[in-house]
Structure formats: structure tokens, C-alpha cells
Coordinates of C-alpha atoms and ligand atoms in Angstrom, one line a residue:
X152 CA -0.1 0.1 0.0
X153 CA 1.4 3.4 -1.0
X154 CA 0.3 6.3 1.1
X155 CA 1.1 9.6 -0.2
X156 CA 1.5 11.7 3.0
X157 CA 1.3 14.9 1.1
X158 CA -2.1 14.3 -0.2
X159 CA -3.7 12.2 2.6
X160 CA -3.5 14.7 5.3
X161 CA -5.8 15.0 8.3
X162 CA -8.6 16.5 6.1
X163 CA -9.6 12.9 5.0
X164 CA -11.8 10.8 7.1
X165 CA -10.0 8.5 9.4
X166 CA -10.4 5.2 7.5
X167 CA -9.2 6.8 4.2
X168 CA -6.2 5.1 2.5
X169 CA -4.6 5.1 -0.9
X170 CA -3.7 1.8 -2.6
X171 CA -2.6 1.2 -6.2
X172 CA -3.1 4.9 -6.8
X173 CA -6.8 4.7 -5.8
X174 CA -8.5 6.4 -2.9
X175 CA -10.2 4.0 -0.5
X176 CA -13.1 5.3 1.6
X177 CA -14.2 3.1 4.4
X178 CA -12.3 0.2 2.8
X179 CA -14.0 0.8 -0.6
X180 CA -12.2 2.1 -3.7
X181 CA -13.4 5.3 -5.3
X182 CA -14.0 3.6 -8.7
X183 CA -16.2 0.9 -7.0
X184 CA -18.1 3.6 -5.2
X185 CA -18.8 5.5 -8.4
X186 CA -19.7 2.3 -10.2
X187 CA -22.2 1.3 -7.6
X188 CA -23.7 4.6 -6.6
X189 CA -22.9 7.0 -9.4
X190 CA -21.4 10.6 -9.2
X191 CA -21.6 13.0 -7.8
X192 CA -22.1 11.4 -4.4
X193 CA -21.3 12.3 -0.8
X194 CA -19.4 9.4 0.8
X195 CA -19.8 9.5 4.5
X196 CA -17.4 7.5 6.7
X197 CA -19.8 6.3 9.5
X198 CA -17.0 5.5 12.0
X199 CA -15.5 9.0 11.5
X200 CA -18.8 10.7 12.2
X201 CA -19.5 8.6 15.3
X202 CA -16.0 9.0 16.6
X203 CA -16.3 12.8 16.4
X204 CA -19.8 12.8 17.9
X205 CA -18.4 10.6 20.8
X206 CA -15.5 13.0 21.2
X207 CA -17.7 15.9 21.9
X208 CA -20.0 13.8 24.2
X209 CA -16.9 12.6 26.1
X210 CA -15.5 16.2 26.4
X211 CA -18.6 17.2 28.3
X212 CA -19.7 14.4 30.6
X213 CA -21.8 16.4 32.9
X214 CA -23.3 18.7 30.3
X215 CA -25.4 18.4 27.1
X216 CA -24.1 17.9 23.5
X217 CA -26.7 18.9 21.0
X218 CA -25.8 18.1 17.3
X219 CA -26.7 21.0 15.2
X220 CA -28.8 19.3 12.6
X221 CA -28.5 22.0 10.0
X222 CA -25.0 20.8 9.2
X223 CA -26.5 17.7 7.8
X224 CA -29.5 15.7 8.9
X225 CA -31.4 12.6 7.8
X226 CA -33.2 10.0 9.8
X227 CA -30.2 7.7 9.9
X228 CA -28.1 10.4 11.5
X229 CA -30.9 11.0 14.1
X230 CA -30.7 7.2 14.9
X231 CA -27.0 7.4 15.4
X232 CA -27.3 10.4 17.7
X233 CA -30.0 8.7 19.6
X234 CA -27.7 5.7 20.2
X235 CA -24.8 7.9 21.2
X236 CA -26.8 9.8 23.7
X237 CA -26.5 13.1 21.9
X238 CA -29.4 15.7 21.7
X239 CA -30.5 17.3 18.5
X240 CA -31.0 21.0 17.5
X241 CA -33.3 21.7 14.7
X242 CA -34.3 25.1 13.3
X243 CA -37.3 24.5 11.0
X244 CA -40.5 22.6 10.8
X245 CA -38.8 20.4 8.2
X246 CA -35.8 19.5 10.4
X247 CA -38.3 18.8 13.1
X248 CA -40.1 16.3 10.9
X249 CA -36.6 14.5 10.1
X250 CA -35.9 14.3 13.8
X251 CA -39.4 12.9 14.3
X252 CA -39.0 10.4 11.4
X253 CA -35.7 9.3 13.1
X254 CA -37.5 8.3 16.2
X255 CA -35.6 10.3 18.8
X256 CA -37.3 11.1 22.1
X257 CA -38.7 14.5 21.5
X258 CA -37.6 15.6 25.0
X259 CA -33.9 15.6 23.5
X260 CA -34.8 17.9 20.7
X261 CA -34.2 21.7 20.9
X262 CA -36.0 24.1 18.4
X263 CA -34.1 27.1 17.3
X264 CA -34.8 29.7 14.6
X265 CA -35.5 33.5 14.4
X266 CA -38.9 33.2 12.7
X267 CA -40.7 30.1 13.8
X268 CA -44.3 30.1 12.5
X269 CA -47.2 29.4 14.7
X270 CA -47.7 26.1 12.9
X271 CA -43.9 25.2 13.6
X272 CA -44.3 26.0 17.2
X273 CA -47.5 24.2 17.5
X274 CA -45.7 21.0 16.0
X275 CA -42.9 21.4 18.6
X276 CA -45.2 21.9 21.4
X277 CA -47.6 19.0 20.6
X278 CA -44.7 16.6 19.9
X279 CA -43.1 17.4 23.2
X280 CA -40.0 19.1 22.0
X281 CA -37.7 19.4 25.1
X282 CA -36.9 23.1 24.6
X283 CA -37.8 26.0 22.3
X284 CA -35.2 28.7 22.0
X285 CA -36.9 32.1 22.0
X286 CA -35.6 34.6 19.6
X287 CA -38.0 37.6 19.7
X288 CA -40.8 39.2 21.8
X289 CA -43.2 38.3 19.0
X290 CA -42.3 34.7 19.3
X291 CA -42.4 34.8 23.1
X292 CA -46.0 35.9 23.0
X293 CA -46.9 33.5 20.2
X294 CA -45.3 30.4 21.9
X295 CA -46.9 31.3 25.4
X296 CA -50.4 31.4 23.7
X297 CA -49.8 28.1 21.9
X298 CA -48.5 26.3 24.9
X299 CA -51.4 27.6 27.0
X300 CA -53.8 26.4 24.4
X301 CA -52.4 23.0 24.5
X302 CA -52.1 22.9 28.4
X303 CA -48.3 22.5 28.2
X304 CA -45.7 24.3 30.3
X305 CA -43.0 24.7 27.6
X306 CA -39.4 24.7 28.5
X307 CA -37.6 27.7 26.7
X308 CA -34.2 29.2 26.5
X309 CA -33.7 32.7 25.6
X310 CA -31.3 33.4 22.8
X311 CA -29.0 36.2 23.8
X312 CA -26.8 38.3 21.5
X313 CA -23.8 38.8 23.5
X314 CA -22.1 41.6 21.4
X315 CA -19.2 39.5 20.4
X316 CA -17.8 39.9 16.9
X317 CA -16.5 36.5 16.0
X318 CA -13.8 36.3 13.3
X319 CA -15.4 34.4 10.5
X320 CA -17.2 35.3 7.2
X321 CA -20.0 38.0 7.9
X322 CA -22.6 35.8 6.6
X323 CA -22.1 33.2 9.4
X324 CA -21.3 35.5 12.3
X325 CA -24.2 35.9 14.5
X326 CA -23.1 37.3 17.8
X327 CA -22.8 41.0 17.1
X328 CA -25.3 43.6 18.3
X329 CA -26.6 44.1 14.7
X330 CA -27.4 40.4 14.3
X331 CA -30.9 39.3 13.4
X332 CA -30.7 36.6 16.0
X333 CA -31.6 36.8 19.7
X334 CA -32.3 39.4 22.3
X335 CA -29.6 42.1 22.8
X336 CA -27.7 41.9 26.0
X337 CA -26.5 45.5 25.8
X338 CA -30.0 47.0 25.0
X339 CA -31.5 45.3 27.8
X340 CA -33.8 43.1 25.7
X341 CA -32.4 39.9 27.1
X342 CA -33.2 40.9 30.7
X343 CA -36.7 42.0 29.7
X344 CA -37.3 38.7 27.9
X345 CA -36.3 36.8 31.1
X346 CA -38.8 38.7 33.1
X347 CA -41.6 38.1 30.6
X348 CA -40.9 34.4 30.5
X349 CA -40.9 34.1 34.3
X350 CA -44.3 35.9 34.3
X351 CA -45.7 33.4 31.8
X352 CA -47.4 30.3 33.4
X353 CA -47.2 28.4 30.2
X354 CA -43.4 28.9 29.9
X355 CA -40.5 27.5 32.0
X356 CA -37.2 29.3 31.7
X357 CA -34.7 26.4 31.2
X358 CA -31.5 28.4 30.4
X359 CA -29.8 31.0 28.4
X360 CA -28.4 30.5 24.9
X361 CA -25.8 32.2 22.7
X362 CA -24.2 31.3 19.4
X363 CA -21.6 33.6 18.0
X364 CA -20.8 32.1 14.6
X365 CA -19.5 29.3 12.6
X366 CA -16.2 28.0 11.2
X367 CA -14.4 29.6 14.1
X368 CA -10.7 28.4 14.5
X369 CA -9.8 30.4 17.7
X370 CA -10.8 30.2 21.2
X371 CA -11.1 34.1 22.0
X372 CA -14.7 34.7 20.6
X373 CA -15.9 31.7 22.5
X374 CA -14.3 32.6 25.8
X375 CA -15.5 36.1 25.5
X376 CA -19.0 35.1 24.9
X377 CA -18.8 32.6 27.7
X378 CA -17.6 35.3 30.1
X379 CA -20.3 37.8 29.2
X380 CA -23.0 35.2 29.3
X381 CA -21.8 33.7 32.6
X382 CA -21.9 37.2 34.2
X383 CA -25.4 37.8 32.8
X384 CA -26.8 34.4 33.9
X385 CA -25.4 34.8 37.4
X386 CA -26.9 38.3 37.6
X387 CA -30.2 36.9 36.4
X388 CA -30.1 33.8 38.7
X389 CA -30.0 31.4 35.6
X390 CA -28.0 28.1 36.1
X391 CA -27.9 26.8 32.5
X392 CA -26.0 28.1 29.6
X393 CA -26.0 26.8 26.1
X394 CA -23.1 28.3 24.1
X395 CA -24.0 27.1 20.7
X396 CA -21.8 25.6 18.1
X397 CA -19.1 27.1 15.8
X398 CA -16.1 25.2 16.0
X399 CA -14.4 25.1 12.6
X400 CA -12.6 22.4 10.7
X401 CA -9.7 22.1 8.3
X402 CA -10.7 22.2 4.6
X403 CA -7.3 22.1 3.0
X404 CA -4.0 20.5 4.1
X405 CA -1.8 23.1 5.9
X406 CA -4.7 25.3 6.8
X407 CA -4.9 26.6 10.4
X408 CA -6.0 23.8 12.7
X409 CA -8.9 24.6 15.2
X410 CA -8.8 23.6 18.9
X411 CA -10.2 20.2 19.7
X412 CA -13.7 19.7 21.3
X413 CA -11.8 19.0 24.6
X414 CA -9.8 22.2 24.3
X415 CA -12.8 24.2 23.5
X416 CA -15.0 22.7 26.3
X417 CA -12.2 23.2 28.9
X418 CA -11.8 26.9 27.9
X419 CA -15.5 27.4 28.3
X420 CA -15.7 25.6 31.6
X421 CA -13.0 28.0 32.9
X422 CA -15.4 30.8 32.3
X423 CA -18.6 29.3 33.2
X424 CA -17.7 27.9 36.6
X425 CA -20.5 25.8 38.1
X426 CA -23.1 26.6 35.6
X427 CA -24.6 23.6 33.7
X428 CA -23.2 23.9 30.1
X429 CA -24.4 22.8 26.8
X430 CA -22.8 23.0 23.3
X431 CA -24.1 22.6 19.8
X432 CA -21.5 21.3 17.3
X433 CA -22.5 20.7 13.8
X434 CA -19.7 21.2 11.3
X435 CA -17.0 19.6 13.7
X436 CA -19.0 16.4 13.7
X437 CA -20.4 16.2 10.2
X438 CA -17.8 18.0 8.1
X439 CA -14.7 16.0 8.1
X440 CA -16.6 12.6 7.9
X441 CA -17.6 13.1 4.3
X442 CA -15.9 13.1 0.8
X443 CA -17.6 14.4 -2.2
X444 CA -16.9 12.3 -5.3
X445 CA -17.2 13.8 -8.8
X446 CA -16.3 12.5 -12.2
X447 CA -14.5 14.9 -14.6
X448 CA -16.6 15.4 -17.8
X449 CA -14.8 17.9 -20.0
X450 CA -11.4 19.7 -19.9
X451 CA -10.9 23.1 -21.6
X452 CA -7.8 25.2 -21.0
X453 CA -7.6 25.6 -17.2
X454 CA -11.1 24.3 -16.6
X455 CA -11.8 20.8 -15.5
X456 CA -15.7 20.6 -15.2
X457 CA -17.3 18.0 -12.9
X458 CA -20.8 16.5 -12.9
X459 CA -21.9 18.5 -9.9
X460 CA -21.2 22.0 -8.7
X461 CA -22.8 24.8 -6.9
X462 CA -26.1 22.9 -6.5
X463 CA -24.3 20.3 -4.2
X464 CA -21.9 22.6 -2.9
X465 CA -22.8 26.4 -2.8
X466 CA -20.2 27.3 -0.2
X467 CA -17.5 28.5 -2.5
X468 CA -19.9 30.7 -4.5
X469 CA -21.6 31.9 -1.3
X470 CA -18.7 32.4 1.1
X471 CA -15.6 31.9 -1.1
X472 CA -14.8 28.9 1.0
X473 CA -11.6 27.2 0.1
X474 CA -11.6 23.5 -0.8
X475 CA -9.0 21.0 -2.3
X476 CA -9.5 18.0 -4.5
X477 CA -7.4 15.0 -5.5
X478 CA -7.4 12.7 -8.3
X479 CA -8.9 9.6 -6.7
X480 CA -9.3 7.0 -9.4
X481 CA -5.6 6.4 -10.5
X482 CA -2.0 7.7 -10.1
X483 CA -0.4 9.7 -12.7
X484 CA 3.3 10.3 -13.3
X485 CA 2.4 13.4 -15.3
X486 CA 3.7 16.8 -14.0
X487 CA 1.2 18.9 -12.3
X488 CA -0.5 22.0 -13.7
X489 CA -3.1 24.3 -12.2
X490 CA -6.8 23.5 -12.8
X491 CA -9.9 25.3 -11.9
X492 CA -12.6 22.7 -10.9
X493 CA -15.9 24.0 -12.3
X494 CA -19.4 22.7 -11.9
X495 CA -21.9 22.0 -14.7
X496 CA -24.3 25.0 -13.9
X497 CA -25.0 27.9 -16.2
X498 CA -22.9 30.4 -14.2
X499 CA -19.3 31.5 -14.4
X500 CA -19.2 31.6 -10.5
X501 CA -20.0 27.9 -10.5
X502 CA -16.4 26.8 -9.4
X503 CA -15.6 24.4 -6.6
X504 CA -11.9 24.9 -6.4
X505 CA -9.6 27.5 -8.2
X506 CA -6.0 27.1 -9.3
X507 CA -5.5 23.5 -8.0
X508 CA -2.3 21.6 -9.0
X509 CA -3.4 18.4 -10.6
X510 CA -1.8 16.0 -12.9
X511 CA -1.5 17.5 -16.4
X512 CA -3.0 14.4 -17.9
X513 CA -6.3 14.8 -16.0
X514 CA -9.0 13.5 -18.4
X515 CA -12.7 12.9 -18.8
X516 CA -13.7 9.8 -16.7
X517 CA -11.3 10.6 -13.9
X518 CA -12.7 10.8 -10.4
X519 CA -11.9 13.8 -8.1
X520 CA -12.6 13.7 -4.4
X521 CA -13.2 16.8 -2.3
X522 CA -12.6 16.2 1.5
X523 CA -14.4 17.9 4.2
X524 CA -17.7 17.9 2.4
X525 CA -20.1 16.6 5.1
X526 CA -21.3 19.9 6.6
X527 CA -23.6 22.5 4.9
X528 CA -23.3 20.8 1.6
X529 CA -26.0 18.1 1.2
X530 CA -28.1 20.2 3.7
X531 CA -27.8 23.3 1.6
X532 CA -27.9 21.5 -1.8
X533 CA -30.4 22.9 -4.4
X534 CA -32.0 21.9 -7.6
X535 CA -30.6 24.8 -9.5
X536 CA -30.9 24.1 -13.3
X537 CA -33.0 21.0 -12.2
X538 CA -30.0 19.2 -11.3
X539 CA -31.0 16.2 -9.0
X540 CA -29.3 16.2 -5.6
X541 CA -26.6 13.6 -5.0
X542 CA -27.0 10.6 -2.5
X543 CA -25.3 10.3 0.7
X544 CA -23.6 6.8 1.0
X545 CA -22.4 5.6 4.4
X546 CA -19.3 3.5 4.2
X547 CA -17.7 1.2 6.8
X548 CA -15.5 -1.9 6.9
X549 CA -15.5 -2.3 3.1
X550 CA -19.4 -2.1 2.9
X551 CA -21.5 0.8 1.6
X552 CA -25.1 1.7 2.0
X553 CA -27.3 4.6 0.8
X554 CA -28.6 6.6 3.7
X555 CA -30.0 9.4 1.4
X556 CA -30.9 8.2 -2.0
X557 CA -30.2 10.2 -5.2
X558 CA -32.9 12.5 -6.3
X559 CA -34.3 11.4 -9.6
X560 CA -36.0 13.5 -12.4
X561 CA -39.2 11.9 -11.4
X562 CA -38.7 13.4 -7.8
X563 CA -38.3 16.8 -9.5
X564 CA -41.4 16.4 -11.8
X565 CA -43.6 15.4 -8.9
X566 CA -43.9 19.0 -7.8
X567 CA -45.4 20.3 -11.0
X568 CA -49.0 20.7 -12.0
Ligands
LLP688 N1 -26.4 26.3 17.0 C1 -26.9 27.4 16.4 C2 -27.8 28.2 17.0 C3 -26.5 27.6 15.0 O1 -27.1 28.6 14.5 C4 -25.6 26.8 14.4 C5 -25.1 27.1 13.0 C6 -25.0 25.7 15.2 C7 -25.4 25.6 16.4 C8 -24.0 24.8 14.6 O2 -22.8 25.5 14.2 P1 -21.5 24.8 13.6 O3 -20.9 23.9 14.9 O4 -21.9 23.8 12.5 O5 -20.5 25.8 13.2 N2 -24.0 27.7 6.1 C9 -22.8 28.1 6.7 C10 -22.9 27.8 8.3 C11 -24.1 28.3 9.0 C12 -24.1 28.0 10.3 C13 -25.4 28.3 11.0 N3 -25.7 28.0 12.3 C14 -21.5 27.5 6.1 O6 -21.8 26.7 5.1 O7 -20.5 27.8 6.5

């Protein structure tokens, strides 16, 4: 077995190897996976996902770990979380429906979102969702009425905007005072919300919540938010803090490495003292577990175009997110030259990776693998240009199984009158 250390960096799921020039995911070669499941496809290393979920759980034994379902969710994932003893965060009625389909105990589900409709809140309350995170005064009144109507005393957390500007892309920073999320700490809204909840017989104040952003690679923002939230919770006599998700991952070999879950939890606990602590990791569990597999279709100048693109990974187009790719189906002795990996969509911005050194003999039919594709890719995938969304294939010990099947043209046409 030849392992190319330069290319099989830590960005690959743990069971990934290279043999005879081919990439093996969960013990199965890229070509075999492509033959059996087609391309593009998301190949999810089940043991890798589970190990990362476990690492979070083990890092916070006395507290709660909620998986942020928005990163990637399907009923099979819900079943894994259930088995592992993780809780689940959802942020729409749709995610709630998936949680329900996965059969998790509703008491372990927390419902987030800045504009939950009355119908969504009703679904959560009647199903018995463990906690609803209140995000506005409008919602507070709305939920109190719905809970009262159903004779339920609904546990709630109050989402607080702690006034922390996390260093990440502005589209995924959520802790600043100008955020659309939560009740402002500095303007006194958070304090008022606590008083209102305490006065509502149909609501039970369970704790305070904050989430400052995503793909964060340093501890500073987390610890500052933890410090501010701890001071506020103590002043308001609240004993439970949920400090959200946000821990980043490595997308390319050589990029900055984030703290481990254990390091982050230790830093948070230093700030929060004896308060009960909860966290909500999404990307750091799902992201590194999955590799996106594509087939090269055409080569033209610098462009190598693959059979997917911005519909299965909108992140480069939306946030300028960096990715890498490798030739997964063979080795090549050819010298490298720079390619731009483009998608098949009718937009010039439909580019997955720019200026990537790959063997100059790259050709139609070659397979490319993009690591760190498990978070915010399938969950943000669209049908732009009526492209069908790829399947998610779980691999483990040389076996593969589809946990989200490929969308078909029939699926697409089903919506039309
Ligand atoms: N909790 C709350 C309240 C959140 O809003 C989020 C993510 C999480 C937990 C999980 O955060 P994570 O551990 O995954 O960073 N689409 C963007 C990311 C948006 C994140 C939204 N909120 C992206 O592709 O980078």
C-alpha cells in the first residue's frame, strides 16, 4: 500500500487510505463507489462521524451535547445520535419532521430559529420538544399562547446576542449587536425577555443561549461570549448556559487547525464555573466525515468540469470557501499544472476549487474527491438548473449503504401541475 503523505493529510476521514493509486473510503475504492452509486455522491465515513460525535460527548460528561442538525440531517443520522446519547437541535419545521422520522425522544430535541411560524411552534409543542429557544418578543407571546392552548408548560431558553464579533465570514457571524438573531444583551432586551418568560405560566425558563458564529478557528470569541453570558446568567439567577456551536474544521491540508472539542470545552468551563453547560456542534462532527466524489466530464484550458457544482456545494460561491481535491481513481506520473474545478451549472461563478495543482493528464472519466464535504453541503444543496441532488452513501469496513438516495427526475417532476 502506498500512502502519499502529502495528499492524505488530516482532512480525510480516518479510514481513508490510498492503494494502487486509488483512494479508498471506508475500505472501498473510489471507482467501485462510483460504479455502484454513481457520481456526484457524498461518501460518509460512518465511524469517523460517530467518533467525532463521541469525542464531543466525552469532552462534556456532565453537560449536554446537541448536534446542530442544520449541518447535515437525515433519519439515519438521528438514529446514530440517539444511540450515542447526543441531543439534537433543529431550526425549522422540516428539520423537526426529520427528527421525528428518526424516532428520537422529543424531549432531547431543541427548536431554534429566528422566525418560527405558529404552525412550527405548534408542531414542537404538541410533539413534546424538550426546549424552544426564544428569539424575539413576538415569538415569546406566540409560543406562550400556543403552549397555554395545549395545556403545556413549555421549557424555553432565551437566545442572547452577547455583542461578540467572531472572526469568520460575515454571513455566518451571529453574535454581534447588529445580528438578526436573539435578544440584545446591551440594549436590555435579554433581561426584559427573562422577566416576561418568568411571568408566563405556560413557559418555563430553562436557560440562556448564545451562538456567535460558525467555522471559528480560535478560542477568543468563544471565551469572551462565555464570560459575558456567565456574568449575565449569574446576575439573572439562571443556572444553565447553552453556548452554541461554531467550532471550525480544516478544509485544506496546511490550513490553520482549530482547537479540539476537549480544548474548547475546557476553555468554556473555565469561564462558566459551576453553571450547567451545553454545546451545539454541527460542522465539527459532520464536516470531516464526508468526501464528495465527482467525475470529470470535460477539460478546456484551465477548466476541468465535474458532474456537480454549486447545487451540491454552494459554499465556494456563497462564502468564497476554500476546498481542495485530489485525483481519486488512479495515479499519474504526469507533471502537475493548475486546474480550476468548475461545476456544470450555467454560471461563471460555479467553481468548486480554483488554481489547484493536478496531474496535467487529467482526463474525462477521472474521479475527483473533495474532502471535508459533510457539513452545509447536502443540507444546502439545491435543484438549480433542475440538477438532481446527490445521494449520501455511508461506508464502513468495506461495505457501503445509501442513507439518502439520489434524487431522480421523477422526484423533481412530482412537484409540477
Ligand atoms: N447552533 C446554532 C444556534 C446555530 O445557528 C448553528 C449554526 C449551530 C449551532 C452549529 O454551528 P456549527 O458547529 O456547525 O458551526 N451555512 C454556513 C454555516 C451556517 C451556520 C449556521 N448556524 C456554512 O456553510 O459555513
